[in-house]
Short mmCIF file of C-alpha atoms in Angstrom, two decimals:
data_model
loop_
_atom_site.label_atom_id
_atom_site.label_comp_id
_atom_site.label_asym_id
_atom_site.label_seq_id
_atom_site.Cartn_x
_atom_site.Cartn_y
_atom_site.Cartn_z
CA MET V 1 0.00 0.00 0.00
CA ASN V 2 1.30 3.44 -0.87
CA GLN V 3 0.31 5.97 1.75
CA ASP V 4 1.17 9.60 2.20
CA ARG V 5 2.37 11.27 5.39
CA PRO V 6 1.58 11.41 8.24
CA THR V 7 2.51 7.83 9.18
CA LEU V 8 0.08 5.73 11.20
CA ASP V 9 1.82 6.47 14.50
CA GLU V 10 1.85 10.18 13.62
CA LEU V 11 -1.90 10.12 12.90
CA ILE V 12 -2.58 8.61 16.30
CA ARG V 13 -0.23 11.07 18.01
CA THR V 14 -1.98 13.98 16.29
CA ALA V 15 -5.37 12.82 17.56
CA ARG V 16 -3.90 12.35 21.05
CA GLU V 17 -2.36 15.82 21.07
CA PHE V 18 -5.74 17.29 20.14
CA VAL V 19 -7.54 15.39 22.91
CA ASP V 20 -4.91 16.54 25.44
CA SER V 21 -5.23 20.20 24.49
CA ALA V 22 -9.04 20.16 24.22
CA SER V 23 -9.56 18.37 27.55
CA ALA V 24 -8.70 21.53 29.53
CA ARG V 25 -11.79 23.15 28.04
CA LEU V 26 -14.16 20.25 28.68
CA PRO V 27 -16.72 20.18 31.49
CA GLU V 28 -15.45 18.44 34.64
CA GLU V 29 -17.36 15.17 34.12
CA LEU V 30 -15.76 14.65 30.67
CA LYS V 31 -12.17 15.55 31.63
CA TYR V 32 -11.46 12.15 33.19
CA GLU V 33 -12.72 10.19 30.19
CA ALA V 34 -10.72 12.46 27.86
CA GLN V 35 -7.59 11.51 29.82
CA VAL V 36 -8.46 7.85 29.40
CA ALA V 37 -9.03 8.37 25.67
CA SER V 38 -5.57 9.98 25.45
CA TYR V 39 -4.15 6.96 27.31
CA LEU V 40 -5.71 4.57 24.79
CA LEU V 41 -4.21 6.58 21.92
CA ALA V 42 -0.76 6.49 23.54
CA ILE V 43 -1.01 2.69 23.79
CA ALA V 44 -2.04 2.48 20.14
CA GLU V 45 0.91 4.66 19.15
CA ARG V 46 3.40 2.46 21.00
CA GLU V 47 1.87 -0.67 19.55
CA VAL V 48 2.25 0.71 16.02
CA LEU V 49 5.88 1.59 16.68
CA TYR V 50 7.04 -1.42 18.74
CA GLY V 51 4.37 -4.10 18.46
CA ALA V 52 5.97 -6.12 15.70
CA GLU V 53 9.31 -6.24 17.52
CA HIS V 54 7.65 -7.52 20.71
CA ALA V 55 5.51 -10.00 18.77
CA TRP V 56 8.64 -11.53 17.25
CA GLN V 57 10.42 -11.71 20.62
CA ASP V 58 7.39 -13.34 22.26
CA ASN V 59 7.22 -15.95 19.53
CA GLN V 60 10.94 -16.70 19.90
CA ARG V 61 10.61 -17.07 23.68
CA LEU V 62 7.65 -19.41 23.39
CA ALA V 63 9.30 -21.47 20.64
CA ALA V 64 12.43 -21.86 22.82
CA PHE V 65 10.29 -22.98 25.77
CA PHE V 66 8.28 -25.51 23.79
CA GLY V 67 11.18 -26.61 21.60
CA THR V 68 9.02 -26.23 18.47
CA ALA V 69 7.80 -23.46 16.16
CA GLY V 70 4.17 -22.35 16.11
CA SER V 71 1.79 -19.43 16.26
CA THR V 72 2.01 -17.33 19.39
CA GLU V 73 -1.73 -17.68 19.98
CA GLU V 74 -1.60 -21.48 19.89
CA MET V 75 1.49 -21.67 22.09
CA ILE V 76 -0.03 -19.35 24.68
CA ALA V 77 -3.25 -21.39 24.79
CA SER V 78 -1.16 -24.54 25.19
CA LEU V 79 0.91 -22.88 27.93
CA CYS V 80 -2.24 -21.94 29.85
CA ALA V 81 -3.53 -25.53 29.70
CA ARG V 82 -0.17 -26.88 30.86
CA ILE V 83 0.02 -24.53 33.81
CA ARG V 84 -3.55 -25.27 34.86
CA GLU V 85 -3.04 -29.02 34.65
CA GLY V 86 0.06 -28.80 36.83
CA ARG V 87 2.38 -29.86 34.03
CA CYS V 88 4.61 -26.81 34.64
CA ASP V 89 4.92 -27.41 38.38
CA GLU V 90 8.28 -29.15 38.00
CA GLN V 91 9.67 -26.28 35.89
CA TRP V 92 8.04 -23.50 37.89
CA ASP V 93 10.89 -20.96 37.85
CA GLN V 94 11.45 -21.43 34.13
CA THR V 95 7.74 -20.98 33.45
CA MET V 96 7.62 -17.88 35.65
CA GLN V 97 10.54 -16.44 33.70
CA LEU V 98 8.84 -17.13 30.36
CA VAL V 99 5.53 -15.64 31.43
CA LEU V 100 7.19 -12.62 33.05
CA GLY V 101 8.92 -11.98 29.71
CA LEU V 102 5.58 -12.12 27.91
CA VAL V 103 3.99 -9.76 30.43
CA VAL V 104 6.92 -7.31 30.19
CA SER V 105 6.23 -7.19 26.43
CA LYS V 106 2.64 -6.21 27.11
CA VAL V 107 3.54 -3.62 29.76
CA ALA V 108 6.15 -2.05 27.45
CA ILE V 109 3.29 -1.21 25.09
CA VAL V 110 0.61 -0.37 27.68
CA ARG V 111 2.58 1.65 30.25
CA PRO V 112 6.35 1.32 30.09
CA ASP V 113 6.82 3.60 33.11
CA ARG V 114 5.36 0.79 35.24
CA LEU V 115 8.30 -1.49 34.47
CA HIS V 116 10.81 -2.04 37.26
CA PRO V 117 14.30 -0.78 36.28
CA MET V 118 15.36 -4.43 35.83
CA HIS V 119 12.95 -4.61 32.87
CA ALA V 120 13.36 -1.11 31.44
CA ILE V 121 13.80 -1.08 27.68
CA GLN V 122 16.76 0.96 26.47
CA GLY V 123 16.40 3.55 23.77
CA ARG V 124 12.68 4.26 24.08
CA MET N 1 -29.98 12.41 19.32
CA LYS N 2 -28.07 10.68 22.06
CA LYS N 3 -28.45 13.61 24.43
CA ARG N 4 -32.22 13.62 23.98
CA SER N 5 -32.53 9.90 24.50
CA ASN N 6 -30.44 10.19 27.67
CA GLU N 7 -32.78 12.90 28.91
CA ASN N 8 -35.80 10.73 28.12
CA GLN N 9 -34.21 7.82 29.98
CA LEU N 10 -33.52 10.01 32.99
CA GLY N 11 -37.07 11.38 32.92
CA LYS N 12 -38.48 7.85 32.97
CA LEU N 13 -36.14 6.88 35.79
CA LEU N 14 -37.17 9.83 37.94
CA ALA N 15 -40.86 9.18 37.25
CA GLY N 16 -40.36 5.56 38.34
CA LEU N 17 -38.50 6.66 41.46
CA SER N 18 -41.18 9.20 42.40
CA ALA N 19 -43.90 6.57 42.00
CA ALA N 20 -41.94 4.05 44.09
CA VAL N 21 -41.47 6.64 46.84
CA ARG N 22 -45.18 7.57 46.85
CA ARG N 23 -46.16 3.87 47.07
CA ARG N 24 -44.21 3.57 50.30
CA PHE N 25 -44.46 6.98 51.93
CA GLY N 26 -47.85 8.26 50.77
CA ASP N 27 -49.23 10.27 47.85
CA SER N 28 -47.78 13.56 49.11
CA ALA N 29 -44.23 12.20 49.22
CA LYS N 30 -41.87 14.06 46.85
CA VAL N 31 -38.44 13.56 45.33
CA GLU N 32 -36.14 16.65 45.26
CA ASN N 33 -32.48 17.73 44.93
CA ILE N 34 -31.71 14.96 42.50
CA VAL N 35 -28.10 14.11 41.69
CA VAL N 36 -27.12 11.41 39.19
CA PRO N 37 -23.41 10.66 39.59
CA THR N 38 -21.72 9.31 36.45
CA LEU N 39 -18.94 7.19 37.93
CA GLY N 40 -19.41 3.51 38.75
CA ALA N 41 -21.15 2.52 35.57
CA ILE N 42 -22.35 -0.97 36.47
CA ASN N 43 -25.37 0.29 38.40
CA ARG N 44 -27.76 3.21 37.93
CA THR N 45 -27.50 5.46 40.95
CA ILE N 46 -29.72 8.38 41.94
CA ILE N 47 -29.20 10.49 45.05
CA PHE N 48 -32.26 12.40 46.16
CA ASP N 49 -34.17 13.97 49.03
CA CYS N 50 -37.31 12.10 50.03
CA VAL N 51 -39.72 14.73 51.37
CA VAL N 52 -42.77 13.69 53.43
CA GLY N 53 -44.53 16.68 54.95
CA SER N 54 -41.88 18.55 56.93
CA GLN N 55 -39.54 15.54 57.04
CA ARG N 56 -36.67 15.46 54.57
CA ARG N 57 -34.28 12.53 54.29
CA ARG N 58 -31.50 12.06 51.75
CA MET N 59 -31.47 8.66 50.09
CA VAL N 60 -29.68 6.69 47.39
CA SER N 61 -31.38 4.52 44.76
CA ARG N 62 -29.31 1.74 43.17
CA GLU N 63 -30.55 -0.32 40.26
CA GLU N 64 -28.57 -3.14 38.81
CA THR N 65 -28.08 -3.02 35.06
CA TYR N 66 -25.49 -5.84 34.70
CA GLN N 67 -27.36 -8.78 33.22
CA ASP N 68 -24.81 -11.38 32.19
CA ILE N 69 -24.54 -15.13 32.59
CA CYS N 70 -21.38 -14.81 34.59
CA ASN N 71 -22.25 -11.92 36.86
CA PRO N 72 -19.82 -12.15 39.77
CA PHE N 73 -21.88 -9.83 41.92
CA LEU N 74 -24.59 -10.68 44.44
CA ARG N 75 -28.16 -10.12 43.29
CA PRO N 76 -29.59 -6.91 44.80
CA ALA N 77 -32.02 -8.82 47.04
CA ARG N 78 -29.10 -10.59 48.72
CA GLN N 79 -27.07 -7.40 49.01
CA PHE N 80 -30.04 -5.73 50.66
CA GLU N 81 -30.46 -8.62 53.09
CA VAL N 82 -26.77 -8.57 54.05
CA MET N 83 -26.93 -4.81 54.63
CA ARG N 84 -30.14 -5.16 56.65
CA ILE N 85 -28.64 -7.72 59.02
CA VAL N 86 -25.33 -5.94 59.35
CA HIS N 87 -27.10 -2.63 60.02
CA ALA N 88 -29.25 -4.29 62.69
CA HIS N 89 -26.02 -5.22 64.49
CA GLY N 90 -24.93 -1.59 64.60
CA PHE N 91 -22.25 -1.91 61.93
CA PRO N 92 -21.71 1.34 59.96
CA VAL N 93 -23.55 0.70 56.70
CA PRO N 94 -26.13 3.00 55.06
CA GLU N 95 -29.53 2.00 56.42
CA PRO N 96 -31.40 -0.11 53.87
CA ILE N 97 -34.86 1.47 53.37
CA PHE N 98 -36.74 -0.47 50.70
CA MET N 99 -36.32 -2.88 47.79
CA TYR N 100 -37.88 -2.30 44.38
CA ASP N 101 -40.48 -4.89 43.34
CA ASP N 102 -42.12 -5.80 40.02
CA GLN N 103 -44.81 -3.18 40.44
CA ASP N 104 -42.20 -0.41 40.63
CA ALA N 105 -40.83 -1.46 37.21
CA MET N 106 -37.42 -0.19 38.29
CA GLY N 107 -35.59 -3.45 37.67
CA GLU N 108 -33.66 -5.08 40.50
CA GLY N 109 -32.46 -2.62 43.08
CA PHE N 110 -33.05 -0.86 46.34
CA VAL N 111 -32.99 2.43 48.20
CA THR N 112 -30.81 3.16 51.20
CA GLU N 113 -30.05 6.11 53.43
CA TYR N 114 -27.46 8.55 52.03
CA VAL N 115 -24.40 8.93 54.23
CA GLU N 116 -22.47 12.17 53.81
CA GLY N 117 -18.72 11.94 53.16
CA GLU N 118 -16.02 11.35 50.60
CA THR N 119 -15.28 8.15 48.67
CA MET N 120 -12.73 9.31 46.07
CA PRO N 121 -9.32 7.84 46.98
CA LYS N 122 -7.35 10.74 45.49
CA ARG N 123 -9.09 13.27 47.73
CA ILE N 124 -8.97 11.09 50.84
CA LEU N 125 -5.24 10.52 50.36
CA ARG N 126 -4.20 14.09 49.57
CA ASP N 127 -6.67 16.60 50.98
CA PRO N 128 -5.49 18.11 54.31
CA ALA N 129 -9.12 18.03 55.50
CA TYR N 130 -8.84 14.24 55.83
CA SER N 131 -5.52 14.12 57.66
CA ARG N 132 -7.14 13.06 60.94
CA ALA N 133 -9.15 10.36 59.17
CA ARG N 134 -5.92 9.11 57.56
CA ASP N 135 -4.14 8.98 60.92
CA ARG N 136 -6.89 6.75 62.32
CA PHE N 137 -7.57 4.75 59.16
CA ALA N 138 -5.64 1.52 59.82
CA VAL N 139 -6.92 1.21 63.38
CA GLU N 140 -10.50 1.92 62.33
CA ALA N 141 -10.34 -0.46 59.38
CA GLY N 142 -8.90 -3.25 61.55
CA THR N 143 -11.53 -2.66 64.22
CA LEU N 144 -14.40 -2.60 61.71
CA LEU N 145 -13.26 -5.76 59.95
CA ALA N 146 -12.84 -7.57 63.27
CA SER N 147 -16.40 -6.65 64.27
CA LEU N 148 -17.74 -7.73 60.87
CA HIS N 149 -15.92 -11.05 61.10
CA ARG N 150 -17.32 -11.71 64.59
CA LEU N 151 -20.94 -11.75 63.34
CA ASP N 152 -22.61 -15.15 63.54
CA THR N 153 -22.55 -16.59 60.01
CA GLU N 154 -25.78 -18.57 60.67
CA GLN N 155 -27.65 -15.36 59.77
CA PHE N 156 -25.90 -15.32 56.38
CA ALA N 157 -26.54 -18.95 55.51
CA PHE N 158 -28.11 -17.78 52.21
CA LEU N 159 -24.60 -16.73 51.09
CA GLU N 160 -23.18 -20.24 51.40
CA SER N 161 -24.41 -21.08 47.89
CA GLU N 162 -22.40 -18.27 46.29
CA PRO N 163 -19.40 -19.54 44.25
CA ASP N 164 -16.99 -17.44 46.32
CA SER N 165 -18.30 -19.08 49.49
CA ILE N 166 -17.86 -22.59 48.11
CA ASP N 167 -14.33 -22.17 46.72
CA PRO N 168 -12.91 -18.71 45.95
CA VAL N 169 -10.11 -20.09 43.72
CA ALA N 170 -12.49 -22.19 41.62
CA ALA N 171 -14.85 -19.20 41.40
CA LEU N 172 -12.05 -17.08 39.95
CA ARG N 173 -11.01 -19.77 37.51
CA ASN N 174 -14.57 -20.27 36.23
CA ARG N 175 -15.09 -16.55 35.75
CA LEU N 176 -11.82 -16.21 33.82
CA ASP N 177 -12.92 -19.00 31.47
CA ALA N 178 -16.12 -17.12 30.66
CA TYR N 179 -14.07 -14.28 29.13
CA GLU N 180 -12.32 -16.49 26.58
CA GLU N 181 -8.90 -14.88 26.67
CA SER N 182 -5.62 -16.68 27.44
CA HIS N 183 -3.72 -15.29 30.41
CA PRO N 184 -0.68 -17.40 31.39
CA ALA N 185 0.19 -15.00 34.21
CA ILE N 186 -3.26 -15.38 35.76
CA GLU N 187 -2.97 -19.17 35.31
CA LEU N 188 0.29 -19.10 37.28
CA GLY N 189 -1.45 -17.09 39.99
CA LEU N 190 -4.38 -19.52 40.12
CA ARG N 191 -2.08 -22.56 40.18
CA TRP N 192 -0.09 -21.02 43.03
CA LEU N 193 -3.29 -20.23 44.95
CA GLU N 194 -4.50 -23.80 44.38
CA ARG N 195 -1.27 -25.37 45.63
CA ASN N 196 -0.69 -23.08 48.60
CA ARG N 197 -4.12 -22.96 50.19
CA PRO N 198 -3.92 -21.95 53.87
CA LYS N 199 -5.21 -24.44 56.43
CA ARG N 200 -8.96 -24.10 56.80
CA SER N 201 -9.80 -21.25 59.15
CA ARG N 202 -12.94 -20.05 60.87
CA ARG N 203 -15.56 -19.05 58.30
CA VAL N 204 -16.81 -15.48 58.60
CA LEU N 205 -18.84 -12.93 56.65
CA VAL N 206 -16.41 -11.43 54.15
CA HIS N 207 -17.25 -7.99 52.72
CA GLY N 208 -15.30 -8.84 49.58
CA ASP N 209 -14.50 -5.33 48.36
CA PHE N 210 -13.32 -3.46 51.46
CA ARG N 211 -11.04 -0.72 50.11
CA LEU N 212 -10.86 3.02 49.46
CA GLY N 213 -13.53 3.79 46.91
CA ASN N 214 -16.11 1.78 48.85
CA LEU N 215 -15.65 3.55 52.17
CA MET N 216 -17.52 6.76 52.99
CA ILE N 217 -14.88 8.79 54.84
CA GLY N 218 -15.63 11.76 57.08
CA GLU N 219 -13.06 14.23 58.34
CA THR N 220 -12.20 12.12 61.35
CA SER N 221 -13.44 8.60 60.62
CA ILE N 222 -14.89 5.92 58.35
CA ARG N 223 -18.61 6.78 58.34
CA ALA N 224 -19.98 3.87 56.32
CA VAL N 225 -18.97 0.78 54.41
CA LEU N 226 -20.60 0.67 50.96
CA ASP N 227 -21.02 -1.81 48.10
CA TRP N 228 -21.82 -5.22 49.57
CA GLU N 229 -22.18 -6.95 46.19
CA CYS N 230 -19.08 -9.11 46.70
CA SER N 231 -19.93 -10.36 50.17
CA HIS N 232 -19.73 -14.08 50.86
CA ILE N 233 -18.61 -16.57 53.54
CA GLY N 234 -14.92 -17.37 53.81
CA SER N 235 -11.66 -16.42 55.49
CA GLY N 236 -11.51 -13.03 57.18
CA LEU N 237 -8.00 -12.64 55.79
CA GLU N 238 -9.53 -12.24 52.37
CA ASP N 239 -10.74 -8.77 53.44
CA ILE N 240 -7.38 -7.97 55.04
CA GLY N 241 -5.49 -9.13 51.94
CA TRP N 242 -7.70 -7.17 49.51
CA LEU N 243 -7.23 -3.95 51.51
CA CYS N 244 -3.44 -4.42 51.42
CA ALA N 245 -3.11 -5.58 47.80
CA ARG N 246 -0.78 -3.44 45.69
CA SER N 247 -3.60 -2.39 43.35
CA TRP N 248 -5.37 -0.50 46.13
CA ARG N 249 -2.44 1.66 47.28
CA PHE N 250 -3.18 4.40 44.74
CA GLY N 251 0.47 5.10 44.02
CA ASN N 252 1.70 4.93 47.63
CA ILE N 253 3.23 1.49 47.14
CA ASP N 254 5.24 1.64 50.36
CA ARG N 255 2.05 1.99 52.41
CA PRO N 256 0.22 -1.32 52.05
CA VAL N 257 -2.98 -0.45 53.92
CA GLY N 258 -5.00 1.52 51.39
CA GLY N 259 -1.96 3.60 50.48
CA ILE N 260 -2.14 5.10 53.97
CA ALA N 261 -0.57 2.91 56.65
CA ASP N 262 1.54 -0.14 57.48
CA ARG N 263 0.35 -3.71 57.95
CA ALA N 264 1.45 -4.01 61.60
CA THR N 265 -0.95 -1.24 62.69
CA LEU N 266 -3.85 -2.87 60.84
CA TYR N 267 -3.07 -6.36 62.18
CA ALA N 268 -2.69 -5.12 65.78
CA ALA N 269 -6.02 -3.24 65.64
CA TYR N 270 -7.72 -6.34 64.17
CA ALA N 271 -6.42 -8.55 66.99
CA ASP N 272 -7.19 -5.95 69.68
CA ALA N 273 -10.78 -5.78 68.45
CA GLY N 274 -11.24 -9.53 68.82
CA GLY N 275 -10.10 -10.69 65.39
CA GLU N 276 -7.62 -13.55 64.98
CA ARG N 277 -3.86 -13.01 65.23
CA ILE N 278 -2.79 -12.55 61.63
CA ASP N 279 0.00 -14.69 60.20
CA PRO N 280 1.79 -12.44 57.66
CA GLU N 281 2.46 -15.41 55.33
CA GLU N 282 -1.22 -16.26 55.29
CA ALA N 283 -2.14 -12.61 54.72
CA ARG N 284 0.28 -12.60 51.76
CA TYR N 285 -1.68 -15.49 50.21
CA TRP N 286 -4.80 -13.32 50.21
CA GLU N 287 -2.93 -10.27 48.85
CA ILE N 288 -1.84 -12.43 45.91
CA MET N 289 -5.42 -13.68 45.58
CA GLY N 290 -6.41 -9.97 45.45
CA LEU N 291 -4.09 -9.34 42.50
CA VAL N 292 -5.38 -12.42 40.65
CA ARG N 293 -8.95 -11.32 41.31
CA TRP N 294 -8.42 -7.71 40.25
CA ALA N 295 -6.69 -8.87 37.04
CA ILE N 296 -9.72 -11.05 36.23
CA ILE N 297 -12.11 -8.17 36.93
CA ASN N 298 -10.21 -6.07 34.39
CA VAL N 299 -10.44 -8.88 31.81
CA MET N 300 -14.17 -9.03 32.55
CA GLN N 301 -14.69 -5.31 31.93
CA ALA N 302 -12.87 -5.47 28.58
CA TYR N 303 -14.97 -8.52 27.61
CA GLY N 304 -18.11 -6.54 28.38
CA HIS N 305 -16.82 -3.64 26.26
CA VAL N 306 -15.90 -5.73 23.22
CA HIS N 307 -18.58 -8.45 23.33
CA ARG N 308 -21.47 -7.33 25.52
CA GLY N 309 -22.14 -3.74 24.54
CA ARG N 310 -21.04 -2.32 27.88
CA ARG N 311 -18.96 0.26 26.05
CA GLY N 312 -16.70 2.88 27.59
CA VAL N 313 -13.16 4.25 27.38
CA THR N 314 -12.53 3.09 30.94
CA PHE N 315 -13.56 -0.49 30.16
CA ALA N 316 -11.31 -0.52 27.10
CA ALA N 317 -8.39 0.75 29.21
CA MET N 318 -9.04 -1.93 31.83
CA GLY N 319 -8.54 -4.61 29.19
CA ARG N 320 -5.00 -3.40 28.55
CA ASN N 321 -4.42 -2.61 32.23
CA ALA N 322 -4.80 -6.31 33.02
CA SER N 323 -1.16 -6.66 31.93
CA LEU N 324 -0.06 -4.11 34.55
CA ILE N 325 -1.77 -6.13 37.28
CA GLU N 326 -0.27 -9.34 35.89
CA TYR N 327 3.16 -7.70 36.15
CA GLU N 328 2.52 -6.77 39.80
CA LEU N 329 1.23 -10.30 40.44
CA LEU N 330 4.32 -12.03 39.01
CA MET N 331 6.75 -9.59 40.64
CA THR N 332 5.00 -10.16 43.97
CA MET N 333 5.02 -13.95 43.58
CA ALA N 334 8.72 -13.81 42.69
CA GLY N 335 9.44 -11.74 45.81
CA HIS N 336 10.54 -8.57 44.01
CA TYR N 337 7.46 -6.64 45.15
CA ASP N 338 5.97 -6.61 48.65
#
């Protein structure tokens, strides 16, 4: 597809900047929801910029854990079943590490400032 | 168009409320000074003065609008009954006044007394006006919970059939399944809760959502405990754990008790008021349960937004916020977070 500027992340950022500036002039009961709308747009912007990178890393992590290739969705469903059935009990620490990695991926998109320094992502 | 239909809806609601009030207090009874707060979107709430002759009393009407197969909340009739019994024992809860019935055509709900005060955590935590209330908070909370947990559970036998009364871990697991989204972190939490169950303790009435946001705070004290829709029978430490869970510290992560105080003060007050001596390891179990539960609630709200027409920016945000709670859960389980 051949698209003109602004890029997708720039479109989202433009909408977010508008919401942020307009929210000061909104009635009190709408200000909170405007802040939440801005938050959603910031998540979308980060997902556009960094989502593919995280998706690839997640898939690699899961493939390493299972020792086979597959779709992330299938591997996560399989992981959930394994944990619930107790089949990860004997490799608890390893499973915790895998799942923590997957959750850090999600948090990096949703609200990176909530990551502990041990998980902070350089250069963002 | 939407604005007009909202106004029509409100008009109908107020007409229904006025009729319900007249049915119980006489034809001359009137409804005045109406306030419809917009936060807390699961139920329809109306605050109003009920005027009968020269008597004026401020009341709150709550109607349930959540109609789903996997509703984790108590039906209004049961909430009302819990509040009625608890109020009769002198516990600080808004006095339940009447339940709506079919003739009212107001859905399922009830009217209670309105208790003046503040519920917003941000204000309670920061406003100098509440500094005295903050100083006393942990002691008051411990004392209140101890008194709640001392009530004879025979009176609440109707709650024994609630899923949370039968097995709180299974209840969480079943609810998560209803939302059809894979969450390995929550699975780890559930597995841990399953394998580390505390020894069976005395069964008490558990409020189930005792935290800032559900407490009506006055300038010097907790005036009333609100929102009994999560009450059930179980371990008293479930209430203690929920109050101290990281999610309910509102940014003050080094102050476990509601973002205000330390655990030792809460535990001491609980024991002094006749509650059990709290084992910190056991309390930790219930704090972790709190994180698992709050994560699932967030998944539920996003499910409602995407699949059940309960739309809202806040519900959408909660769906993504589940990952933040999962992070806190795993970091707590791993011992990095307290």
